[in-house]
Short mmCIF file of N, CA and C in Angstrom, two decimals:
data_model
loop_
_atom_site.label_atom_id
_atom_site.label_comp_id
_atom_site.label_asym_id
_atom_site.label_seq_id
_atom_site.Cartn_x
_atom_site.Cartn_y
_atom_site.Cartn_z
N UNK A 30 43.94 31.15 -83.59
CA UNK A 30 42.51 31.24 -83.08
C UNK A 30 41.83 32.46 -83.14
N UNK A 31 40.93 32.07 -83.78
CA UNK A 31 39.95 33.40 -84.26
C UNK A 31 39.12 33.46 -82.97
N UNK A 32 38.46 34.50 -83.09
CA UNK A 32 37.46 35.07 -82.06
C UNK A 32 36.68 34.11 -82.05
N UNK A 33 35.85 33.46 -82.83
CA UNK A 33 34.73 32.49 -82.62
C UNK A 33 35.32 31.19 -81.66
N UNK A 34 36.53 30.93 -82.30
CA UNK A 34 36.99 29.65 -81.47
C UNK A 34 37.14 29.90 -80.05
N UNK A 35 37.49 31.39 -79.90
CA UNK A 35 37.70 31.71 -78.51
C UNK A 35 36.63 31.59 -77.64
N UNK A 36 35.68 32.17 -78.46
CA UNK A 36 34.39 32.38 -77.81
C UNK A 36 33.78 30.95 -77.36
N UNK A 37 33.99 30.20 -78.54
CA UNK A 37 33.55 28.46 -78.09
C UNK A 37 34.47 28.04 -77.10
N UNK A 38 35.75 28.35 -77.16
CA UNK A 38 36.54 27.69 -75.89
C UNK A 38 35.92 28.20 -74.76
N UNK A 39 35.60 29.86 -74.82
CA UNK A 39 35.19 30.41 -73.66
C UNK A 39 33.67 29.76 -73.16
N UNK A 40 33.10 29.54 -74.02
CA UNK A 40 31.30 29.12 -73.58
C UNK A 40 31.82 27.61 -73.16
N UNK A 41 32.82 26.93 -73.83
CA UNK A 41 33.07 25.57 -73.19
C UNK A 41 33.64 25.64 -72.02
N UNK A 42 34.49 26.44 -71.38
CA UNK A 42 34.92 26.63 -70.37
C UNK A 42 33.76 27.12 -69.28
N UNK A 43 33.10 27.95 -69.83
CA UNK A 43 31.93 28.40 -68.85
C UNK A 43 30.95 27.16 -68.84
N UNK A 44 30.72 26.78 -69.75
CA UNK A 44 29.81 25.28 -69.43
C UNK A 44 30.42 24.35 -68.81
N UNK A 45 31.67 24.26 -68.70
CA UNK A 45 32.37 23.15 -67.76
C UNK A 45 32.46 23.54 -66.62
N UNK A 46 32.45 24.92 -66.19
CA UNK A 46 32.50 25.62 -64.96
C UNK A 46 31.05 25.49 -64.25
N UNK A 47 30.05 25.85 -65.33
CA UNK A 47 28.55 25.62 -65.07
C UNK A 47 28.28 24.04 -64.60
N UNK A 48 29.00 23.40 -65.40
CA UNK A 48 28.67 22.02 -64.92
C UNK A 48 29.21 21.54 -63.72
N UNK A 49 30.52 22.13 -63.50
CA UNK A 49 31.30 21.85 -62.23
C UNK A 49 30.52 22.53 -61.01
N UNK A 50 29.95 23.69 -61.45
CA UNK A 50 29.17 24.39 -60.29
C UNK A 50 27.92 23.62 -59.97
N UNK A 51 27.22 23.18 -60.78
CA UNK A 51 26.05 22.35 -60.79
C UNK A 51 26.47 21.02 -60.03
N UNK A 52 27.44 20.34 -60.28
CA UNK A 52 27.71 19.33 -59.49
C UNK A 52 28.07 20.00 -57.95
N UNK A 53 28.70 20.81 -57.88
CA UNK A 53 29.18 21.13 -56.72
C UNK A 53 27.83 21.91 -56.13
N UNK A 54 27.12 22.29 -56.59
CA UNK A 54 25.71 22.84 -56.03
C UNK A 54 24.93 21.37 -55.26
N UNK A 55 24.85 20.48 -56.48
CA UNK A 55 24.02 19.26 -56.03
C UNK A 55 24.73 18.81 -54.80
N UNK A 56 26.15 18.59 -54.77
CA UNK A 56 26.91 17.96 -53.63
C UNK A 56 26.61 18.91 -52.53
N UNK A 57 26.54 20.13 -52.46
CA UNK A 57 26.27 21.02 -51.37
C UNK A 57 24.93 20.84 -50.83
N UNK A 58 23.76 20.55 -51.99
CA UNK A 58 22.72 20.45 -51.35
C UNK A 58 22.51 19.11 -50.79
N UNK A 59 23.21 17.87 -51.24
CA UNK A 59 23.14 16.71 -50.57
C UNK A 59 23.70 16.67 -49.11
N UNK A 60 24.89 17.54 -49.08
CA UNK A 60 25.54 17.83 -47.75
C UNK A 60 24.50 18.47 -46.71
N UNK A 61 23.93 19.54 -47.47
CA UNK A 61 23.05 20.27 -46.61
C UNK A 61 21.92 19.45 -45.85
N UNK A 62 21.38 18.66 -47.14
CA UNK A 62 20.31 17.69 -46.45
C UNK A 62 20.72 16.92 -45.41
N UNK A 63 21.84 16.30 -45.71
CA UNK A 63 22.61 15.26 -44.67
C UNK A 63 22.74 16.01 -43.59
N UNK A 64 23.36 17.36 -43.29
CA UNK A 64 23.46 18.06 -42.21
C UNK A 64 22.28 18.56 -41.32
N UNK A 65 21.21 18.86 -42.50
CA UNK A 65 19.84 18.86 -41.73
C UNK A 65 19.17 17.84 -41.09
N UNK A 66 19.65 16.74 -41.79
CA UNK A 66 19.18 15.43 -41.02
C UNK A 66 19.88 14.87 -39.92
N UNK A 67 21.34 15.46 -40.01
CA UNK A 67 21.90 15.00 -38.76
C UNK A 67 21.62 15.95 -37.77
N UNK A 68 21.49 17.22 -38.13
CA UNK A 68 20.71 18.04 -37.03
C UNK A 68 19.61 17.51 -36.27
N UNK A 69 18.60 17.15 -37.43
CA UNK A 69 17.28 16.33 -36.77
C UNK A 69 17.36 15.30 -36.04
N UNK A 70 18.33 14.47 -36.49
CA UNK A 70 18.58 13.24 -35.72
C UNK A 70 19.17 13.59 -34.39
N UNK A 71 20.20 14.71 -34.36
CA UNK A 71 20.74 15.18 -32.93
C UNK A 71 19.69 15.78 -31.87
N UNK A 72 18.75 16.46 -32.75
CA UNK A 72 17.73 17.03 -31.81
C UNK A 72 16.67 16.07 -31.37
N UNK A 73 16.46 14.95 -32.21
CA UNK A 73 15.54 13.93 -31.72
C UNK A 73 16.38 13.11 -30.53
N UNK A 74 17.65 12.84 -30.66
CA UNK A 74 18.23 12.00 -29.70
C UNK A 74 18.53 12.84 -28.53
N UNK A 75 18.45 14.34 -28.64
CA UNK A 75 18.55 15.03 -27.13
C UNK A 75 17.10 14.98 -26.71
N UNK A 76 16.38 14.87 -27.56
CA UNK A 76 14.71 14.99 -26.80
C UNK A 76 14.56 13.77 -26.31
N UNK A 77 15.16 12.36 -26.86
CA UNK A 77 14.67 11.25 -26.45
C UNK A 77 15.66 11.05 -25.20
N UNK A 78 16.92 11.58 -25.12
CA UNK A 78 17.80 11.62 -23.85
C UNK A 78 16.91 12.26 -22.68
N UNK A 79 16.19 13.38 -23.35
CA UNK A 79 15.76 14.22 -21.99
C UNK A 79 14.33 13.65 -21.71
N UNK A 80 13.77 12.89 -22.50
CA UNK A 80 12.76 12.06 -22.07
C UNK A 80 13.10 10.83 -21.01
N UNK A 81 14.32 10.27 -21.59
CA UNK A 81 14.68 8.99 -20.87
C UNK A 81 15.17 9.51 -19.65
N UNK A 82 15.73 10.43 -19.54
CA UNK A 82 16.52 11.03 -18.15
C UNK A 82 15.01 11.35 -17.32
N UNK A 83 13.95 11.85 -17.79
CA UNK A 83 12.86 12.31 -17.06
C UNK A 83 12.10 10.61 -16.63
N UNK A 84 12.08 9.67 -17.41
CA UNK A 84 11.55 8.43 -17.14
C UNK A 84 12.41 7.79 -16.12
N UNK A 85 13.68 8.02 -16.10
CA UNK A 85 14.54 7.58 -15.39
C UNK A 85 14.49 7.98 -13.75
N UNK A 86 14.12 9.44 -13.81
CA UNK A 86 14.00 9.87 -12.69
C UNK A 86 12.62 9.69 -11.85
N UNK A 87 11.73 9.44 -12.97
CA UNK A 87 10.29 9.12 -12.56
C UNK A 87 10.36 7.48 -12.14
N UNK A 88 11.12 6.83 -12.65
CA UNK A 88 11.52 5.14 -11.85
C UNK A 88 11.88 5.17 -10.99
N UNK A 89 13.24 6.27 -10.52
CA UNK A 89 13.83 6.09 -9.56
C UNK A 89 12.97 6.77 -8.20
N UNK A 90 12.08 7.35 -8.73
CA UNK A 90 11.12 8.11 -7.45
C UNK A 90 10.00 6.90 -7.06
N UNK A 91 9.67 6.22 -7.93
CA UNK A 91 8.68 5.05 -7.87
C UNK A 91 9.53 4.12 -7.05
N UNK A 92 10.56 3.61 -7.46
CA UNK A 92 11.44 2.78 -6.80
C UNK A 92 11.65 3.24 -5.24
N UNK A 93 12.01 4.40 -5.23
CA UNK A 93 12.32 5.20 -3.56
C UNK A 93 10.90 4.93 -2.86
N UNK A 94 9.77 5.27 -3.68
CA UNK A 94 8.49 4.98 -2.75
C UNK A 94 8.22 3.64 -2.46
N UNK A 95 8.37 2.72 -3.67
CA UNK A 95 8.20 1.30 -3.17
C UNK A 95 9.05 0.92 -2.24
N UNK A 96 10.40 1.34 -2.00
CA UNK A 96 11.17 1.03 -1.21
C UNK A 96 10.70 1.20 0.44
N UNK A 97 10.28 2.53 0.29
CA UNK A 97 9.94 3.13 1.40
C UNK A 97 8.51 2.21 1.91
N UNK A 98 7.58 1.71 1.20
CA UNK A 98 6.40 1.00 1.49
C UNK A 98 6.88 -0.19 1.85
N UNK A 99 7.92 -0.80 1.06
CA UNK A 99 8.41 -2.26 1.41
C UNK A 99 8.97 -2.13 3.04
N UNK A 100 9.67 -1.13 3.20
CA UNK A 100 10.37 -1.08 4.74
C UNK A 100 9.15 -0.75 5.94
N UNK A 101 8.10 -0.06 5.18
CA UNK A 101 7.10 0.00 6.46
C UNK A 101 6.53 -1.24 6.64
N UNK A 102 6.28 -1.95 5.48
CA UNK A 102 5.58 -3.43 5.63
C UNK A 102 6.60 -4.38 6.31
N UNK A 103 7.59 -4.19 5.97
CA UNK A 103 8.71 -5.14 6.82
C UNK A 103 8.77 -4.84 8.19
N UNK A 104 8.45 -3.72 8.71
CA UNK A 104 8.41 -3.16 9.96
C UNK A 104 6.91 -3.88 10.65
N UNK A 105 5.93 -3.77 9.91
CA UNK A 105 4.73 -4.34 10.22
C UNK A 105 4.65 -5.53 10.46
N UNK A 106 5.48 -6.33 9.47
CA UNK A 106 5.74 -7.66 9.75
C UNK A 106 6.38 -8.31 10.59
N UNK A 107 7.82 -7.60 11.07
CA UNK A 107 8.45 -7.87 12.13
C UNK A 107 7.73 -7.40 13.56
N UNK A 108 6.72 -6.71 13.59
CA UNK A 108 6.12 -6.35 14.85
C UNK A 108 4.93 -7.36 14.93
N UNK A 109 4.28 -8.06 13.69
CA UNK A 109 3.44 -9.09 13.85
C UNK A 109 4.25 -10.45 14.14
N UNK A 110 5.15 -10.60 13.66
CA UNK A 110 6.16 -11.73 14.03
C UNK A 110 6.51 -11.60 15.59
N UNK A 111 6.76 -10.37 16.16
CA UNK A 111 6.92 -10.44 17.47
C UNK A 111 5.83 -10.75 18.36
N UNK A 112 4.73 -10.16 18.09
CA UNK A 112 3.56 -10.43 18.46
C UNK A 112 3.02 -12.06 18.27
N UNK A 113 3.07 -12.42 17.56
CA UNK A 113 3.09 -13.96 17.33
C UNK A 113 4.05 -14.79 18.41
N UNK A 114 5.27 -14.63 18.18
CA UNK A 114 6.21 -15.01 19.22
C UNK A 114 5.51 -14.97 20.67
N UNK A 115 5.05 -13.95 21.04
CA UNK A 115 4.46 -13.71 22.46
C UNK A 115 3.28 -14.69 22.57
N UNK A 116 2.49 -14.44 21.60
CA UNK A 116 1.25 -15.31 21.67
C UNK A 116 1.79 -16.99 21.56
N UNK A 117 2.54 -17.42 21.03
CA UNK A 117 2.94 -18.79 20.86
C UNK A 117 3.59 -19.03 22.28
N UNK A 118 4.16 -18.21 23.10
CA UNK A 118 4.84 -18.35 24.29
C UNK A 118 3.54 -18.51 25.17
N UNK A 119 2.57 -17.69 25.01
CA UNK A 119 1.45 -17.85 25.97
C UNK A 119 0.55 -19.01 25.70
N UNK A 120 0.49 -19.41 24.41
CA UNK A 120 -0.18 -20.59 23.93
C UNK A 120 0.59 -21.91 24.66
N UNK A 121 1.88 -21.63 24.50
CA UNK A 121 2.74 -23.03 25.19
C UNK A 121 2.56 -22.99 26.68
N UNK A 122 2.42 -21.70 27.39
CA UNK A 122 2.19 -21.82 28.71
C UNK A 122 0.88 -22.52 29.12
N UNK A 123 -0.18 -22.17 28.33
CA UNK A 123 -1.51 -22.39 28.78
C UNK A 123 -1.84 -23.96 28.39
N UNK A 124 -0.83 -24.41 27.32
CA UNK A 124 -1.08 -25.89 26.95
C UNK A 124 -0.44 -26.54 28.26
N UNK A 125 0.65 -26.16 28.74
CA UNK A 125 1.30 -26.70 29.99
C UNK A 125 0.60 -26.72 30.88
N UNK A 126 -0.30 -25.47 31.33
CA UNK A 126 -1.26 -25.59 32.38
C UNK A 126 -2.23 -26.61 32.03
N UNK A 127 -2.88 -26.70 30.91
CA UNK A 127 -3.93 -27.66 30.31
C UNK A 127 -3.65 -29.11 30.70
N UNK A 128 -2.03 -29.47 30.14
CA UNK A 128 -1.54 -30.77 30.51
C UNK A 128 -1.28 -30.89 31.81
N UNK A 129 -1.00 -30.05 33.07
CA UNK A 129 -1.37 -30.32 34.38
C UNK A 129 -2.65 -30.51 35.04
N UNK A 130 -3.40 -29.83 34.57
CA UNK A 130 -5.19 -29.80 34.95
C UNK A 130 -5.77 -30.98 34.25
N UNK A 131 -5.31 -31.58 33.37
CA UNK A 131 -6.09 -32.57 32.62
C UNK A 131 -6.42 -33.87 33.38
N UNK A 132 -5.18 -34.37 33.97
CA UNK A 132 -5.52 -35.45 35.14
C UNK A 132 -6.82 -35.04 35.91
N UNK A 133 -6.64 -33.87 36.66
CA UNK A 133 -7.64 -33.38 37.72
C UNK A 133 -9.23 -33.29 36.95
N UNK A 134 -9.18 -32.75 35.80
CA UNK A 134 -10.32 -32.75 34.89
C UNK A 134 -11.04 -34.01 35.04
N UNK A 135 -10.09 -35.12 34.57
CA UNK A 135 -10.64 -36.17 34.36
C UNK A 135 -11.43 -36.88 35.74
N UNK A 136 -10.51 -36.47 36.63
CA UNK A 136 -11.00 -36.88 38.14
C UNK A 136 -12.39 -36.10 38.53
N UNK A 137 -12.49 -34.90 38.14
CA UNK A 137 -13.65 -33.96 38.35
C UNK A 137 -14.76 -34.52 37.57
N UNK A 138 -14.38 -35.14 36.48
CA UNK A 138 -15.37 -35.41 35.51
C UNK A 138 -16.17 -36.79 36.01
N UNK A 139 -15.19 -37.65 36.46
CA UNK A 139 -15.41 -38.89 37.10
C UNK A 139 -16.30 -38.61 38.40
N UNK A 140 -15.91 -37.55 39.16
CA UNK A 140 -16.66 -37.53 40.39
C UNK A 140 -17.92 -37.01 39.97
N UNK A 141 -18.22 -36.09 39.19
CA UNK A 141 -19.33 -35.45 38.72
C UNK A 141 -20.21 -36.44 38.15
N UNK A 142 -19.79 -37.40 37.43
CA UNK A 142 -20.83 -38.50 36.90
C UNK A 142 -20.98 -39.50 38.22
N UNK A 143 -20.07 -40.00 39.05
CA UNK A 143 -20.50 -40.58 40.15
C UNK A 143 -21.69 -39.97 40.99
N UNK A 144 -21.41 -38.57 41.33
CA UNK A 144 -22.22 -37.84 42.09
C UNK A 144 -23.68 -37.93 41.47
N UNK A 145 -23.92 -37.46 40.13
CA UNK A 145 -25.17 -37.56 39.12
C UNK A 145 -25.69 -38.91 39.14
N UNK A 146 -24.74 -40.04 39.19
CA UNK A 146 -25.45 -41.42 39.35
C UNK A 146 -25.95 -41.63 40.49
N UNK A 147 -25.21 -41.38 41.47
CA UNK A 147 -25.84 -41.48 42.99
C UNK A 147 -26.99 -40.63 43.38
N UNK A 148 -27.14 -39.60 42.72
CA UNK A 148 -28.27 -38.54 42.90
C UNK A 148 -29.44 -39.57 42.04
N UNK A 149 -29.19 -39.70 41.28
CA UNK A 149 -30.05 -40.39 40.20
C UNK A 149 -30.82 -41.77 40.98
N UNK A 150 -29.94 -42.42 41.52
CA UNK A 150 -30.13 -43.80 42.06
C UNK A 150 -30.83 -43.31 43.25
N UNK A 151 -30.47 -42.14 44.34
CA UNK A 151 -31.19 -41.96 45.36
C UNK A 151 -32.78 -41.50 45.04
N UNK A 152 -32.84 -40.68 43.99
CA UNK A 152 -34.18 -40.22 43.43
C UNK A 152 -35.13 -41.46 43.00
N UNK A 153 -34.17 -42.69 42.25
CA UNK A 153 -35.18 -43.61 42.06
C UNK A 153 -35.51 -44.31 42.93
N UNK A 154 -34.60 -44.53 44.15
CA UNK A 154 -34.93 -45.29 45.36
C UNK A 154 -36.08 -44.66 46.33
N UNK A 155 -35.95 -43.35 46.18
CA UNK A 155 -36.83 -42.62 46.83
C UNK A 155 -38.19 -42.69 46.18
N UNK A 156 -38.29 -42.60 45.02
CA UNK A 156 -39.68 -42.92 44.21
C UNK A 156 -39.95 -44.36 44.26
N UNK A 157 -39.06 -45.54 44.30
CA UNK A 157 -39.65 -46.85 44.65
C UNK A 157 -40.28 -46.82 45.85
N UNK A 158 -39.89 -46.41 47.01
CA UNK A 158 -40.20 -46.25 48.19
C UNK A 158 -41.56 -45.73 48.14
N UNK A 159 -41.83 -44.32 47.68
CA UNK A 159 -42.99 -43.81 47.45
C UNK A 159 -44.04 -44.63 46.77
N UNK A 160 -43.79 -45.47 45.77
CA UNK A 160 -44.62 -46.17 45.24
C UNK A 160 -44.95 -47.40 45.88
N UNK A 161 -44.19 -47.98 46.67
CA UNK A 161 -44.43 -49.06 47.46
C UNK A 161 -45.56 -48.65 48.58
N UNK A 162 -45.02 -47.63 49.04
CA UNK A 162 -45.79 -47.08 50.22
C UNK A 162 -47.37 -46.61 49.88
N UNK A 163 -47.55 -46.39 48.38
CA UNK A 163 -48.74 -46.11 47.86
C UNK A 163 -49.30 -47.39 47.42
N UNK A 164 -49.05 -48.47 47.51
CA UNK A 164 -49.59 -49.51 47.14
C UNK A 164 -49.05 -50.01 45.47
N UNK A 165 -48.28 -49.37 44.75
CA UNK A 165 -48.09 -49.59 43.16
C UNK A 165 -47.19 -50.65 43.58
N UNK A 166 -47.18 -51.43 42.07
CA UNK A 166 -46.04 -52.38 42.03
C UNK A 166 -45.02 -51.57 41.10
N UNK A 167 -43.70 -51.84 41.89
CA UNK A 167 -42.62 -50.78 41.11
C UNK A 167 -42.15 -51.77 39.91
N UNK A 168 -42.81 -52.87 39.74
CA UNK A 168 -42.35 -53.82 38.52
C UNK A 168 -43.43 -53.30 37.20
N UNK A 169 -44.46 -52.79 37.57
CA UNK A 169 -45.34 -52.62 36.61
C UNK A 169 -44.87 -51.49 35.60
N UNK A 170 -45.26 -51.71 34.37
CA UNK A 170 -44.56 -50.89 33.00
C UNK A 170 -44.55 -49.23 33.15
N UNK A 171 -45.66 -48.89 33.50
CA UNK A 171 -45.88 -47.24 33.87
C UNK A 171 -45.03 -46.88 35.21
N UNK A 172 -45.24 -47.62 36.21
CA UNK A 172 -44.66 -47.36 37.58
C UNK A 172 -43.03 -47.43 37.21
N UNK A 173 -42.57 -48.60 36.58
CA UNK A 173 -41.14 -48.84 36.51
C UNK A 173 -40.62 -47.88 35.55
N UNK A 174 -41.21 -47.23 34.46
CA UNK A 174 -40.79 -46.36 33.66
C UNK A 174 -40.89 -44.98 34.26
N UNK A 175 -41.76 -44.47 35.29
CA UNK A 175 -41.93 -43.21 36.02
C UNK A 175 -40.54 -43.23 37.00
N UNK A 176 -40.40 -44.35 37.59
CA UNK A 176 -39.28 -44.43 38.51
C UNK A 176 -37.80 -44.41 37.81
N UNK A 177 -37.89 -44.98 36.49
CA UNK A 177 -36.44 -44.97 35.80
C UNK A 177 -36.14 -43.65 35.43
N UNK A 178 -37.33 -42.75 34.80
CA UNK A 178 -37.12 -41.40 34.43
C UNK A 178 -37.11 -40.42 35.37
N UNK A 179 -37.42 -40.88 36.62
CA UNK A 179 -37.51 -39.85 37.88
C UNK A 179 -38.68 -38.96 37.56
N UNK A 180 -39.96 -39.64 36.90
CA UNK A 180 -40.89 -38.62 36.69
C UNK A 180 -41.88 -38.57 37.99
N UNK A 181 -41.92 -37.58 38.59
CA UNK A 181 -42.67 -37.51 39.84
C UNK A 181 -44.39 -37.30 39.74
N UNK A 182 -44.49 -36.59 38.55
CA UNK A 182 -45.73 -36.29 38.08
C UNK A 182 -46.50 -37.54 37.63
N UNK A 183 -45.83 -38.45 36.62
CA UNK A 183 -46.41 -39.45 36.39
C UNK A 183 -46.75 -40.69 37.35
N UNK A 184 -45.68 -40.86 38.17
CA UNK A 184 -45.81 -41.42 39.48
C UNK A 184 -47.14 -41.25 40.14
N UNK A 185 -47.47 -39.94 40.46
CA UNK A 185 -48.50 -39.26 41.42
C UNK A 185 -49.56 -39.67 40.45
N UNK A 186 -49.79 -39.37 39.15
CA UNK A 186 -50.90 -39.56 38.27
C UNK A 186 -51.23 -41.05 38.41
N UNK A 187 -50.34 -41.93 38.32
CA UNK A 187 -50.68 -43.34 38.58
C UNK A 187 -51.26 -43.68 39.66
N UNK A 188 -50.79 -42.93 40.97
CA UNK A 188 -51.31 -43.16 42.02
C UNK A 188 -53.08 -42.91 41.98
N UNK A 189 -53.07 -41.81 41.59
CA UNK A 189 -54.41 -41.12 41.59
C UNK A 189 -55.08 -42.02 40.67
N UNK A 190 -54.80 -42.51 39.45
CA UNK A 190 -55.65 -43.32 38.69
C UNK A 190 -56.07 -44.57 39.10
N UNK A 191 -55.24 -45.02 40.12
CA UNK A 191 -55.48 -46.59 40.66
C UNK A 191 -56.62 -46.60 41.62
N UNK A 192 -56.51 -45.22 42.27
CA UNK A 192 -57.49 -44.76 43.22
C UNK A 192 -57.77 -45.93 44.51
N UNK A 193 -56.52 -46.39 44.82
CA UNK A 193 -56.51 -47.58 45.61
C UNK A 193 -56.93 -46.78 47.14
N UNK A 194 -57.66 -47.74 48.04
CA UNK A 194 -58.25 -47.33 49.16
C UNK A 194 -56.84 -47.04 50.21
N UNK A 195 -57.05 -46.12 50.92
CA UNK A 195 -55.93 -46.25 52.20
C UNK A 195 -54.82 -45.35 51.44
N UNK A 196 -55.05 -44.57 50.38
CA UNK A 196 -53.88 -43.71 49.74
C UNK A 196 -53.69 -42.70 50.74
N UNK A 197 -52.37 -42.56 51.18
CA UNK A 197 -51.89 -41.46 51.94
C UNK A 197 -52.38 -40.12 51.71
N UNK A 198 -52.84 -39.08 52.53
CA UNK A 198 -53.44 -37.87 52.36
C UNK A 198 -52.41 -36.82 51.84
N UNK A 199 -51.17 -37.28 51.70
CA UNK A 199 -50.50 -36.44 51.03
C UNK A 199 -50.73 -36.39 49.25
N UNK A 200 -50.97 -37.44 48.70
CA UNK A 200 -51.37 -37.27 47.36
C UNK A 200 -52.63 -36.49 46.99
N UNK A 201 -53.57 -36.54 47.96
CA UNK A 201 -54.75 -35.81 47.89
C UNK A 201 -54.17 -34.24 47.97
N UNK A 202 -53.61 -34.02 48.78
CA UNK A 202 -53.22 -32.60 48.91
C UNK A 202 -52.44 -32.16 47.46
N UNK A 203 -51.62 -32.94 47.22
CA UNK A 203 -50.78 -32.73 45.89
C UNK A 203 -51.80 -32.41 44.75
N UNK A 204 -52.68 -33.16 44.64
CA UNK A 204 -53.71 -33.48 43.56
C UNK A 204 -54.77 -31.83 43.51
N UNK A 205 -54.69 -31.37 44.84
CA UNK A 205 -55.67 -30.15 45.06
C UNK A 205 -54.84 -28.93 44.79
N UNK A 206 -53.41 -29.02 44.90
CA UNK A 206 -52.50 -28.16 44.65
C UNK A 206 -52.49 -26.85 45.32
N UNK A 207 -51.30 -26.37 45.70
CA UNK A 207 -51.29 -25.41 46.64
C UNK A 207 -51.28 -25.58 48.15
N UNK A 208 -51.89 -26.92 48.65
CA UNK A 208 -51.97 -27.23 49.94
C UNK A 208 -50.81 -27.79 50.21
N UNK A 209 -49.98 -27.48 51.30
CA UNK A 209 -48.72 -28.18 51.70
C UNK A 209 -49.03 -29.58 52.12
N UNK A 210 -48.23 -30.62 51.63
CA UNK A 210 -48.48 -32.09 52.27
C UNK A 210 -47.85 -32.24 53.35
N UNK A 211 -48.49 -32.99 54.20
CA UNK A 211 -47.80 -33.39 55.50
C UNK A 211 -47.56 -34.79 55.65
N UNK A 212 -46.48 -35.07 55.63
CA UNK A 212 -46.42 -36.73 55.91
C UNK A 212 -44.90 -37.12 55.20
N UNK A 213 -44.51 -38.47 55.25
CA UNK A 213 -43.35 -38.62 55.24
C UNK A 213 -42.79 -38.53 53.74
N UNK A 214 -43.41 -38.44 52.65
CA UNK A 214 -43.18 -38.06 51.30
C UNK A 214 -43.62 -36.57 50.82
N UNK A 215 -43.49 -35.78 51.92
CA UNK A 215 -43.79 -34.36 51.26
C UNK A 215 -42.85 -33.69 50.44
N UNK A 216 -41.53 -34.15 50.74
CA UNK A 216 -40.31 -33.42 49.79
C UNK A 216 -40.79 -34.11 48.31
N UNK A 217 -41.69 -35.19 47.93
CA UNK A 217 -41.72 -35.62 46.53
C UNK A 217 -42.62 -34.95 46.01
N UNK A 218 -43.53 -34.00 46.76
CA UNK A 218 -44.67 -33.37 45.98
C UNK A 218 -43.89 -32.06 45.89
N UNK A 219 -43.26 -31.57 46.42
CA UNK A 219 -42.42 -30.22 46.07
C UNK A 219 -41.56 -30.48 44.76
N UNK A 220 -40.89 -31.68 44.76
CA UNK A 220 -40.26 -31.99 43.56
C UNK A 220 -41.11 -32.00 42.34
N UNK A 221 -42.14 -32.52 42.38
CA UNK A 221 -43.02 -32.71 41.35
C UNK A 221 -43.31 -31.55 40.31
#
């Protein structure tokens, strides 16, 4: 082999080494890129993990605060429930008292109604006697209405309007006002 062939063989060997080196460099570059990407992914994963841990700590803190708030509200609800139980017991006690007193209330109302009816009847009778004593017809419409409504003023006005002779002096004293009436019906003038 001569020298040129040796050089050619050498060049071919160098070329092969250069190609091999180029392939190795390409592989190394790819591996470096993959390594850089893996390191970047690892750094991102670490950052995500740190952020997730911070979020978890914040969530646990929020949960703890909410648990405290819920416990406070549960305590307030328990206190209200206890107050409601006490009030319900008081209501039941008062309802029992009302049930005991209801018959008496009915009796008292009946007595009150009877008393009011008796007073009304007494006043109407008193006015009827007064009208008769004054010479008025108790069945006349105006007189009957005044007696029915216990209207002293209307009855006295009717007595004055009729101007019948022999009207008792108490009517005149009532009409003059301020003069005390003397006679059997002076209490009627005070009521009018």
